[in-house]
Coordinates of C-alpha atoms in Angstrom, one line a residue:
M34 CA -49.9 -235.4 -57.8
K35 CA -52.1 -233.2 -59.9
S36 CA -51.6 -229.5 -59.5
T37 CA -54.5 -227.5 -58.2
T38 CA -53.4 -224.3 -59.9
K39 CA -54.4 -223.4 -63.4
D40 CA -52.5 -221.2 -65.8
K41 CA -54.3 -217.9 -66.3
E42 CA -55.6 -217.4 -69.7
Y43 CA -55.3 -213.9 -71.2
T44 CA -57.8 -212.7 -73.8
S45 CA -55.8 -209.6 -74.8
P46 CA -53.7 -209.6 -77.9
V47 CA -50.2 -210.8 -77.5
P48 CA -48.5 -207.5 -78.6
K49 CA -50.5 -205.6 -76.0
L50 CA -49.6 -208.2 -73.3
A51 CA -45.9 -208.0 -74.3
R52 CA -45.9 -204.2 -73.8
F53 CA -47.7 -204.5 -70.5
F54 CA -45.2 -207.1 -69.1
E55 CA -42.3 -205.0 -70.4
Q56 CA -43.5 -202.0 -68.5
S57 CA -44.1 -204.0 -65.4
R58 CA -40.6 -205.5 -65.5
D59 CA -39.1 -202.0 -66.0
Q60 CA -41.0 -200.7 -63.0
W61 CA -39.7 -203.4 -60.8
K62 CA -36.2 -202.9 -62.0
A63 CA -36.5 -199.2 -61.2
K64 CA -37.8 -200.0 -57.7
C65 CA -34.9 -202.4 -57.2
R66 CA -32.3 -199.9 -58.3
E67 CA -33.8 -197.3 -56.0
A68 CA -33.7 -199.7 -53.1
K69 CA -30.1 -200.5 -53.8
R70 CA -29.3 -196.8 -54.0
M71 CA -31.1 -196.1 -50.7
L72 CA -29.2 -199.0 -49.1
K73 CA -25.9 -197.6 -50.2
C74 CA -26.7 -194.1 -48.9
L75 CA -27.8 -195.5 -45.6
K76 CA -24.5 -197.5 -45.3
S77 CA -22.5 -194.4 -46.1
R78 CA -24.6 -192.4 -43.6
N79 CA -24.0 -195.0 -40.9
R80 CA -20.3 -194.9 -41.6
F81 CA -20.2 -191.1 -41.4
L82 CA -22.2 -191.1 -38.2
Q83 CA -19.9 -193.6 -36.6
Q84 CA -16.9 -191.4 -37.5
S85 CA -18.7 -188.3 -36.3
R86 CA -19.5 -190.0 -33.0
D87 CA -15.9 -191.0 -32.4
Q88 CA -14.8 -187.4 -33.2
W89 CA -17.3 -185.9 -30.8
R90 CA -16.4 -188.4 -28.1
Q91 CA -12.8 -187.4 -28.4
K92 CA -13.7 -183.7 -28.4
A93 CA -15.9 -184.2 -25.3
Q94 CA -13.1 -185.9 -23.4
R95 CA -10.7 -183.1 -24.4
L96 CA -13.2 -180.4 -23.4
A97 CA -13.9 -182.2 -20.1
Q98 CA -10.2 -182.1 -19.3
E99 CA -10.0 -178.4 -20.3
L100 CA -13.0 -177.6 -18.1
A101 CA -11.4 -179.3 -15.1
E102 CA -8.3 -177.2 -15.7
A103 CA -10.3 -174.0 -16.1
Q104 CA -12.3 -174.7 -12.9
A105 CA -9.1 -175.2 -11.0
T106 CA -7.8 -171.9 -12.4
E107 CA -11.0 -170.2 -11.5
R108 CA -10.8 -171.4 -7.9
E109 CA -7.2 -170.0 -7.7
L110 CA -8.3 -166.7 -9.1
R111 CA -11.3 -166.4 -6.8
A112 CA -9.0 -167.0 -3.8
E113 CA -6.6 -164.4 -5.1
V114 CA -9.5 -161.9 -5.5
E115 CA -10.6 -162.5 -1.9
R116 CA -7.1 -162.1 -0.7
L117 CA -6.8 -158.8 -2.5
K118 CA -10.1 -157.6 -1.3
A119 CA -9.1 -158.3 2.3
G120 CA -5.9 -156.3 2.0
A121 CA -7.3 -153.5 -0.1
G122 CA -7.6 -150.0 1.3
S123 CA -10.9 -148.1 1.6
T124 CA -10.0 -145.4 -1.0
P125 CA -10.5 -146.6 -4.6
P126 CA -7.6 -145.8 -6.9
E127 CA -8.0 -143.3 -9.7
P128 CA -9.0 -144.9 -13.0
E129 CA -5.9 -145.4 -15.2
S130 CA -7.5 -143.7 -18.2
Q131 CA -8.1 -140.5 -16.2
A132 CA -4.6 -140.6 -14.8
D133 CA -3.2 -140.9 -18.3
L134 CA -5.1 -137.9 -19.5
A135 CA -3.3 -135.8 -16.8
V136 CA 0.2 -136.9 -17.9
V137 CA 1.6 -134.7 -20.6
P138 CA 5.0 -135.8 -22.1
Y139 CA 7.8 -133.3 -22.1
R140 CA 7.5 -130.7 -24.9
H141 CA 4.1 -132.1 -25.9
Q142 CA 0.7 -130.4 -26.0
Y143 CA -1.5 -133.5 -25.7
S144 CA -1.5 -136.1 -22.9
V145 CA -0.3 -139.7 -23.0
G146 CA -4.0 -140.7 -22.8
H147 CA -4.8 -138.8 -26.0
A148 CA -1.8 -140.3 -27.9
A149 CA -2.6 -143.9 -26.6
S150 CA -6.2 -143.5 -27.6
F151 CA -5.4 -142.3 -31.1
I152 CA -2.9 -145.1 -31.6
Q153 CA -5.4 -147.7 -30.4
L154 CA -8.1 -146.4 -32.7
V155 CA -5.9 -146.6 -35.7
L156 CA -3.9 -149.8 -35.1
A157 CA -6.3 -152.0 -33.0
D158 CA -9.8 -150.7 -34.0
A159 CA -9.1 -150.2 -37.8
A160 CA -10.0 -146.5 -37.8
G161 CA -8.4 -144.2 -40.4
L162 CA -6.1 -141.4 -39.4
R163 CA -8.6 -138.7 -40.0
C164 CA -11.4 -140.8 -38.5
A165 CA -9.4 -141.3 -35.3
G166 CA -8.9 -137.5 -34.9
R167 CA -12.6 -136.9 -35.3
V168 CA -13.5 -139.7 -32.8
L169 CA -11.3 -138.0 -30.2
A170 CA -12.9 -134.7 -30.9
T171 CA -16.4 -136.1 -30.5
M172 CA -15.5 -137.9 -27.3
G173 CA -14.1 -134.6 -26.0
D174 CA -17.4 -132.8 -26.8
V175 CA -19.6 -135.5 -25.3
F176 CA -17.6 -136.5 -22.2
G177 CA -15.7 -133.3 -21.6
G178 CA -12.0 -132.8 -21.8
S179 CA -9.5 -130.8 -23.8
A180 CA -11.0 -128.1 -26.0
T181 CA -9.0 -129.3 -29.1
A182 CA -8.4 -132.7 -30.5
P183 CA -5.1 -133.8 -32.3
A184 CA -5.0 -133.4 -36.1
W185 CA -4.6 -136.6 -38.1
S186 CA -1.0 -135.5 -39.1
T187 CA -0.1 -135.3 -35.4
G188 CA -1.5 -138.7 -34.8
R189 CA 0.5 -140.1 -37.8
L190 CA 3.7 -138.8 -36.3
W191 CA 2.8 -140.4 -32.9
I192 CA 2.5 -143.8 -34.7
L193 CA 5.7 -143.3 -36.6
R194 CA 7.6 -142.4 -33.4
L195 CA 6.1 -145.4 -31.6
G196 CA 7.2 -147.7 -34.4
Y197 CA 10.7 -146.2 -34.5
Y198 CA 11.0 -146.6 -30.7
K199 CA 9.9 -150.3 -30.8
L200 CA 12.2 -151.0 -33.7
T201 CA 15.4 -149.5 -32.2
R202 CA 15.0 -150.2 -28.5
P203 CA 17.4 -152.9 -27.2
K204 CA 16.4 -156.6 -27.5
D205 CA 17.2 -159.4 -25.0
Q206 CA 20.3 -161.4 -25.9
A207 CA 19.2 -165.1 -25.8
D208 CA 19.6 -168.3 -27.7
D209 CA 15.9 -169.1 -28.0
W210 CA 14.8 -166.4 -30.4
V211 CA 12.5 -167.2 -33.3
W212 CA 12.8 -165.0 -36.4
I213 CA 9.7 -164.7 -38.6
I214 CA 10.7 -163.2 -41.9
D215 CA 9.0 -162.1 -45.1
H216 CA 9.3 -159.7 -48.0
T217 CA 6.6 -157.0 -48.6
L218 CA 6.3 -155.4 -52.0
Q219 CA 4.6 -152.3 -53.4
V220 CA 4.8 -150.2 -56.6
G221 CA 8.3 -149.8 -57.9
D222 CA 11.4 -151.9 -57.7
E223 CA 11.8 -151.8 -54.0
K224 CA 11.0 -154.6 -51.5
C225 CA 11.3 -154.6 -47.8
L226 CA 12.6 -157.4 -45.6
V227 CA 10.5 -157.6 -42.4
I228 CA 11.8 -159.6 -39.4
L229 CA 9.6 -160.2 -36.4
G230 CA 10.8 -162.0 -33.3
V231 CA 9.5 -163.9 -30.4
R232 CA 11.3 -166.1 -27.9
L233 CA 10.4 -169.8 -27.5
S234 CA 10.0 -169.2 -23.8
A235 CA 7.3 -166.6 -24.6
L236 CA 5.3 -168.7 -27.0
P237 CA 1.5 -168.9 -26.2
A238 CA 0.3 -172.0 -24.5
V239 CA -0.7 -175.0 -26.6
G240 CA -4.0 -174.4 -28.2
H241 CA -3.4 -170.7 -28.7
C242 CA -2.0 -168.7 -31.7
L243 CA 0.5 -165.9 -31.8
R244 CA -1.0 -162.4 -31.5
H245 CA 0.4 -159.1 -32.6
Q246 CA 1.5 -158.2 -29.0
D247 CA 3.4 -161.4 -28.7
V248 CA 6.0 -160.5 -31.3
G249 CA 8.3 -157.6 -31.7
P250 CA 10.1 -155.9 -34.6
I251 CA 13.7 -157.0 -35.2
A252 CA 14.5 -155.4 -38.6
L253 CA 12.8 -153.4 -41.3
I254 CA 15.1 -153.2 -44.3
P255 CA 13.9 -151.7 -47.7
V256 CA 16.2 -152.6 -50.6
E257 CA 16.1 -152.2 -54.4
K258 CA 17.8 -155.5 -55.1
S259 CA 17.5 -158.7 -53.2
N260 CA 18.9 -162.2 -53.6
G261 CA 20.2 -165.0 -51.4
E262 CA 23.5 -163.3 -50.7
V263 CA 21.8 -160.0 -49.8
V264 CA 19.3 -161.8 -47.5
Y265 CA 22.2 -163.7 -45.8
Q266 CA 24.0 -160.4 -45.1
Q267 CA 20.8 -158.9 -43.7
L268 CA 20.3 -161.8 -41.4
E269 CA 23.9 -161.7 -40.2
A270 CA 23.6 -158.0 -39.4
Q271 CA 20.7 -158.8 -37.0
V272 CA 22.6 -161.3 -34.9
K273 CA 24.1 -158.5 -32.8
K274 CA 20.6 -157.5 -31.8
T275 CA 19.3 -160.8 -30.4
G276 CA 22.1 -163.3 -30.8
V277 CA 21.9 -166.3 -33.1
P278 CA 18.3 -167.3 -33.4
R279 CA 17.2 -170.9 -32.6
E280 CA 14.6 -170.9 -35.5
I281 CA 13.8 -169.0 -38.6
V282 CA 10.3 -169.3 -40.1
S283 CA 9.6 -168.2 -43.7
D284 CA 7.4 -168.9 -46.7
H285 CA 10.5 -170.2 -48.7
G286 CA 10.5 -167.4 -51.2
T287 CA 13.4 -167.8 -53.6
D288 CA 15.5 -165.0 -52.1
L289 CA 14.6 -165.9 -48.5
K290 CA 15.2 -169.6 -48.9
A291 CA 18.7 -169.2 -50.4
G292 CA 19.7 -166.6 -47.7
I293 CA 18.3 -168.8 -44.8
E294 CA 20.1 -171.9 -46.1
Q295 CA 23.4 -169.9 -46.2
F296 CA 22.7 -168.6 -42.7
C297 CA 21.9 -172.0 -41.3
A298 CA 25.1 -173.4 -42.9
A299 CA 27.1 -170.8 -40.9
H300 CA 25.0 -171.3 -37.7
R301 CA 24.2 -175.0 -37.2
E302 CA 22.1 -174.3 -34.2
T303 CA 19.5 -172.5 -36.2
A304 CA 16.5 -174.5 -37.6
A305 CA 14.9 -173.4 -40.8
I306 CA 11.1 -174.0 -40.8
Y307 CA 8.8 -173.8 -43.8
D308 CA 5.5 -172.1 -43.0
I309 CA 2.7 -174.7 -42.8
K310 CA 0.2 -172.4 -44.6
H311 CA 2.5 -172.0 -47.7
K312 CA 3.2 -175.7 -47.7
T313 CA -0.4 -176.7 -47.8
A314 CA -1.1 -174.0 -50.4
A315 CA 1.7 -175.6 -52.5
V316 CA 0.1 -179.0 -52.1
L317 CA -3.3 -177.7 -53.1
K318 CA -1.8 -176.0 -56.1
R319 CA -0.2 -179.2 -57.3
E320 CA -3.4 -181.3 -56.7
L321 CA -5.9 -178.8 -58.1
G322 CA -3.8 -176.8 -60.5
Q323 CA -3.4 -179.9 -62.7
D324 CA -7.0 -181.1 -62.2
S325 CA -9.0 -180.2 -65.3
T326 CA -12.2 -180.7 -63.5
W327 CA -11.3 -178.1 -60.9
L328 CA -10.1 -175.7 -63.5
T329 CA -13.4 -176.1 -65.4
F330 CA -15.3 -175.5 -62.1
A331 CA -13.4 -172.4 -61.3
Q332 CA -13.8 -171.0 -64.8
Q333 CA -17.5 -171.6 -64.9
A334 CA -17.9 -170.0 -61.5
Q335 CA -16.1 -166.9 -62.8
Q336 CA -18.3 -166.8 -65.8
T337 CA -21.4 -167.2 -63.7
K338 CA -20.4 -164.3 -61.4
R339 CA -20.1 -162.0 -64.4
Q340 CA -23.5 -163.1 -65.7
V341 CA -25.5 -162.8 -62.5
Q342 CA -23.9 -160.0 -60.5
Q343 CA -26.2 -157.4 -62.1
T344 CA -29.3 -159.5 -62.0
A345 CA -31.9 -160.6 -59.5
L346 CA -29.6 -163.6 -58.7
A347 CA -26.8 -161.5 -57.4
A348 CA -27.2 -163.0 -54.0
L349 CA -26.3 -166.4 -55.4
A350 CA -23.2 -165.2 -57.3
P351 CA -19.9 -167.0 -56.7
P352 CA -17.2 -165.3 -54.8
S353 CA -14.4 -163.3 -56.5
Q354 CA -11.3 -165.3 -57.2
R355 CA -8.0 -163.9 -56.3
S356 CA -5.3 -163.8 -59.0
K357 CA -2.5 -163.9 -56.3
A358 CA -2.2 -166.6 -53.6
R359 CA -5.3 -168.2 -55.1
Y360 CA -4.7 -171.6 -53.5
M361 CA -4.6 -170.1 -50.1
N362 CA -8.3 -169.2 -50.5
V363 CA -9.7 -172.3 -52.1
D364 CA -12.1 -172.8 -49.2
V365 CA -14.2 -169.8 -50.1
L366 CA -15.0 -171.0 -53.7
L367 CA -15.4 -174.6 -52.5
E368 CA -17.9 -173.6 -49.8
W369 CA -19.9 -171.6 -52.3
G370 CA -20.1 -174.7 -54.5
R371 CA -21.4 -176.9 -51.7
H372 CA -23.9 -174.3 -50.7
A373 CA -25.1 -173.8 -54.3
L374 CA -25.5 -177.6 -54.6
A375 CA -27.6 -177.8 -51.4
F376 CA -29.7 -174.8 -52.7
L377 CA -30.4 -176.6 -56.0
D378 CA -31.4 -179.7 -54.2
H379 CA -34.1 -177.8 -52.2
L380 CA -35.0 -175.3 -54.9
A381 CA -38.7 -176.2 -54.7
N382 CA -38.7 -174.8 -51.2
Q383 CA -37.1 -171.5 -52.3
A384 CA -39.7 -170.7 -55.0
G385 CA -40.8 -167.6 -53.2
L386 CA -37.3 -166.1 -53.2
F387 CA -36.0 -166.9 -56.7
D388 CA -37.5 -167.9 -60.0
P389 CA -36.5 -171.6 -60.4
G390 CA -36.1 -171.2 -64.2
P391 CA -33.3 -168.6 -64.1
V392 CA -31.7 -170.3 -61.2
Q393 CA -31.5 -173.6 -63.0
H394 CA -30.2 -171.8 -66.1
Q395 CA -27.4 -170.0 -64.3
L396 CA -26.5 -172.5 -61.5
G397 CA -27.6 -175.8 -62.9
W398 CA -24.1 -176.7 -64.0
V399 CA -23.0 -177.1 -60.4
A400 CA -24.9 -180.4 -60.1
A401 CA -22.4 -182.0 -62.5
F402 CA -19.7 -181.4 -59.9
R403 CA -21.5 -183.2 -57.0
H404 CA -18.9 -186.0 -56.7
P405 CA -15.8 -183.8 -57.3
L406 CA -17.0 -181.3 -54.7
A407 CA -17.2 -184.1 -52.1
E408 CA -13.7 -185.2 -52.9
W409 CA -12.4 -181.6 -52.8
H410 CA -14.1 -181.0 -49.5
A411 CA -12.4 -184.1 -48.0
L412 CA -9.1 -182.8 -49.3
L413 CA -9.7 -179.3 -47.8
Q414 CA -10.6 -180.8 -44.4
V415 CA -7.2 -182.5 -44.3
V416 CA -5.4 -179.3 -45.3
T417 CA -7.2 -177.0 -42.9
T418 CA -6.9 -179.4 -40.0
T419 CA -3.2 -179.7 -40.5
E420 CA -2.8 -175.9 -40.7
S421 CA -4.9 -175.3 -37.5
Y422 CA -3.1 -178.1 -35.6
I423 CA 0.4 -176.9 -36.3
R424 CA -0.6 -173.2 -35.9
Q425 CA -1.9 -173.8 -32.4
R426 CA 0.4 -176.5 -31.1
G427 CA 3.7 -175.9 -32.9
L428 CA 6.4 -178.5 -33.8
Y429 CA 7.8 -181.0 -31.3
Q430 CA 8.9 -184.6 -31.3
G431 CA 5.9 -186.9 -31.9
V432 CA 3.6 -184.2 -33.1
H433 CA 3.2 -186.0 -36.5
L434 CA 1.8 -189.0 -34.7
E435 CA -0.9 -186.9 -33.1
L436 CA -1.6 -185.2 -36.3
A437 CA -2.0 -188.5 -38.2
A438 CA -4.6 -189.6 -35.6
H439 CA -6.6 -186.4 -36.2
L440 CA -6.4 -186.8 -40.0
K441 CA -7.3 -190.4 -40.2
P442 CA -11.1 -190.1 -39.9
L443 CA -11.1 -187.1 -42.3
A444 CA -9.2 -188.7 -45.2
D445 CA -12.0 -190.8 -46.6
T446 CA -10.9 -190.5 -50.3
E447 CA -7.8 -191.8 -52.0
Q448 CA -6.6 -188.3 -52.8
A449 CA -7.2 -187.1 -49.3
Q450 CA -5.3 -190.1 -47.9
Q451 CA -2.3 -189.4 -50.2
V452 CA -2.2 -185.7 -49.2
S453 CA -2.6 -186.6 -45.5
A454 CA 0.3 -189.0 -45.7
E455 CA 2.4 -186.3 -47.4
L456 CA 1.6 -183.6 -44.8
V457 CA 2.3 -186.0 -41.9
A458 CA 5.7 -186.8 -43.4
F459 CA 6.4 -183.1 -43.9
V460 CA 5.5 -182.3 -40.3
A461 CA 7.6 -185.2 -39.1
Q462 CA 10.6 -183.9 -41.1
E463 CA 10.2 -180.3 -39.7
A464 CA 9.6 -181.5 -36.1
A465 CA 12.7 -183.6 -36.2
Q466 CA 14.7 -180.3 -35.9
A467 CA 13.2 -179.8 -32.4
Q468 CA 15.2 -180.9 -29.4
P469 CA 13.6 -183.2 -26.8
G470 CA 11.2 -181.2 -24.7
E471 CA 11.4 -178.2 -27.1
R472 CA 8.4 -176.7 -29.0
L473 CA 9.2 -174.8 -32.2
L474 CA 6.9 -172.4 -34.1
G475 CA 5.4 -173.9 -37.2
S476 CA 3.6 -171.0 -38.8
S477 CA 4.5 -167.5 -40.1
E478 CA 0.9 -166.4 -40.5
I479 CA 1.4 -163.7 -37.8
I480 CA 3.6 -161.7 -40.2
E481 CA 1.0 -162.0 -42.9
S482 CA -1.5 -160.5 -40.5
V483 CA 0.9 -157.7 -39.5
L484 CA 1.6 -156.8 -43.1
G485 CA -2.2 -156.8 -43.8
T486 CA -2.6 -154.2 -40.9
Q487 CA 0.1 -152.0 -42.4
K488 CA -1.4 -152.2 -46.0
R489 CA -4.9 -151.4 -44.6
L490 CA -3.4 -148.3 -42.9
E491 CA -1.7 -147.2 -46.1
Q492 CA -4.7 -147.9 -48.3
D493 CA -4.2 -146.0 -51.6
Q494 CA -0.8 -144.7 -50.5
A495 CA 0.5 -148.2 -51.2
K496 CA 0.3 -147.3 -54.9
N497 CA 3.0 -144.7 -54.3
G498 CA 5.6 -147.0 -53.0
F499 CA 7.0 -147.2 -49.5
T500 CA 6.4 -144.2 -47.3
G501 CA 7.0 -143.4 -43.7
L502 CA 4.0 -145.4 -42.7
L503 CA 6.2 -148.4 -43.1
L504 CA 7.1 -147.7 -39.4
A505 CA 3.5 -148.3 -38.5
L506 CA 4.2 -152.0 -39.1
C507 CA 6.5 -151.9 -36.0
A508 CA 4.0 -149.9 -34.0
A509 CA 1.3 -152.5 -34.6
V510 CA 3.3 -155.3 -32.8
A511 CA 4.6 -155.8 -29.2
E512 CA 2.8 -154.5 -26.1
T513 CA 1.6 -150.9 -26.5
T514 CA 1.0 -149.7 -22.9
T515 CA 0.7 -146.0 -21.9
D516 CA 4.3 -146.3 -20.4
V517 CA 5.6 -147.4 -23.8
V518 CA 3.7 -144.6 -25.6
R519 CA 5.1 -142.0 -23.1
Q520 CA 8.7 -143.3 -23.5
A521 CA 8.4 -143.2 -27.3
L522 CA 7.1 -139.7 -27.3
E523 CA 9.8 -138.4 -24.9
T524 CA 12.8 -140.2 -26.4
V525 CA 12.1 -140.2 -30.1
P526 CA 12.0 -136.7 -31.7
T527 CA 10.4 -136.1 -35.1
R528 CA 13.8 -135.5 -36.7
K529 CA 14.9 -139.1 -36.0
V530 CA 11.9 -140.4 -37.8
Q531 CA 12.5 -138.1 -40.7
A532 CA 16.2 -139.1 -40.8
W533 CA 15.3 -142.8 -40.9
C534 CA 12.9 -142.2 -43.8
R535 CA 15.5 -140.3 -45.7
E536 CA 18.2 -142.9 -45.2
N537 CA 16.0 -146.0 -45.8
L538 CA 13.2 -144.9 -48.2
G539 CA 14.4 -142.1 -50.4
Q540 CA 12.0 -140.5 -52.8
S541 CA 8.5 -142.1 -53.1
V542 CA 6.9 -142.9 -56.4
Q543 CA 4.5 -140.0 -56.0
A544 CA 7.4 -137.6 -55.4
Q545 CA 9.2 -138.9 -58.5
R546 CA 6.0 -138.4 -60.5
R547 CA 5.7 -134.8 -59.3
T548 CA 9.2 -134.1 -60.4
A549 CA 8.8 -135.8 -63.8
F550 CA 5.4 -134.3 -64.6
P551 CA 5.3 -130.8 -63.0
S552 CA 1.8 -129.3 -63.0
L553 CA 1.2 -126.7 -65.6
R554 CA -0.9 -124.1 -64.0
R555 CA -2.2 -121.2 -65.9
K556 CA -1.1 -117.8 -64.6
E557 CA -4.0 -115.9 -63.1
Q558 CA -5.3 -113.2 -65.4
K559 CA -5.5 -110.0 -63.4
W560 CA -7.6 -107.0 -64.3
D561 CA -5.6 -104.3 -66.1
Q562 CA -5.7 -101.4 -63.8
S563 CA -4.6 -99.0 -66.5
W564 CA -7.6 -99.7 -68.6
T565 CA -10.6 -97.4 -68.1
P566 CA -13.9 -97.9 -69.8
V567 CA -15.2 -95.3 -72.2

């Protein structure tokens, strides 16, 4: 059969045709590669959406169950309100705040309401000592009340007396105490062992974290020298206050770990738990501290911050990197990297805000870390999910299986899968110390929060070593009702607080500095009365 098609004849020179066909071939190759890339992206997107759909489905089912429980609780509360309304008298009670302002403790000038308000402003509302005094003075002028407001020094003594009262009042003797311990440091060679306590029977419900009012002060012990033996003796001395604890949670500092191991060897019923936050930070330090790509990323971010912080691109500057506990705050730097990458991808839409040229010059290097940022983000998701899960649910038999199910859809890289398996194994090991039906505490972050409150209150005074404000740490925890404030003011005189400071703190760094470098003041030159002008 004879073909009806004829080969096309080209009149152009062969070199020109060769270049034309080569360009055509390259264009088709580029289109093919782009199509393959789009297909891969769509497949990845489809896989991500499937995982996201499963997560949202599980979350919706869990929220539906919580909603049903909340509705049931609401019905019970409404019935209780109706019952109380039916049995209430016709005369409304006097507001508690007004009643507190009328109660003046024995040998005091100001009422319990004034003291409680001052303490709440400082400890709960983050006001300074002087600020709290001025707030009370302003409130008195606006709303009426006492003619004078307490001085900041008076309020400081109220806080110290409240802290001393909470620290020294008797504790319940029980076998379900949890001790949360840590060391706090300041300028000088002193360190202070802080022990907070909460009973297992008083732990918040599953899904809730410990709050400051849930824990109470057990011990506050400043020392100049600390090691495993010293910590062991300190722990043994606290047994008479609460009994042998069921659990001790710590960050496994060198001194603390040695002392706790010695204590647990003497008291087999006590379980030693490693704080989940410090465990995950140690894992991140191992994974990222030896990763040259991460170290390069962190170094370039630090250089970029120095270069742009005094320019028009200051709003795009990377966050400051902490020199201490750096791997507890990896998420901040990582989130900046992901945001910066997204900003660069849509830079054309931001032309009105920033000049694209300087932006590319200062931040263009982030694009080279696109793939590592995705891997680090997956790793961080595994870590933060583990922290949140243990913080809110605690440790009990079988919790590692539930955690593994939550981490499985998040661990989509080889590194994240390895870390996920390690953390699940760690949680299983820690949870094995729980008895059947028992739920242990898995996090000591509450003590970090309390120490932060105390350091915020001290501010620059922390540079002078430990002062009496150390007792404010005890005042910031446990319930602080007006009855507690009244009992503290009536039962704790100022001389007891001063005696505690002398016995436990000694001379502060500032006092030692004043002794070592006395101020050299010139004597005032007085007019010579015997001299008379001519």
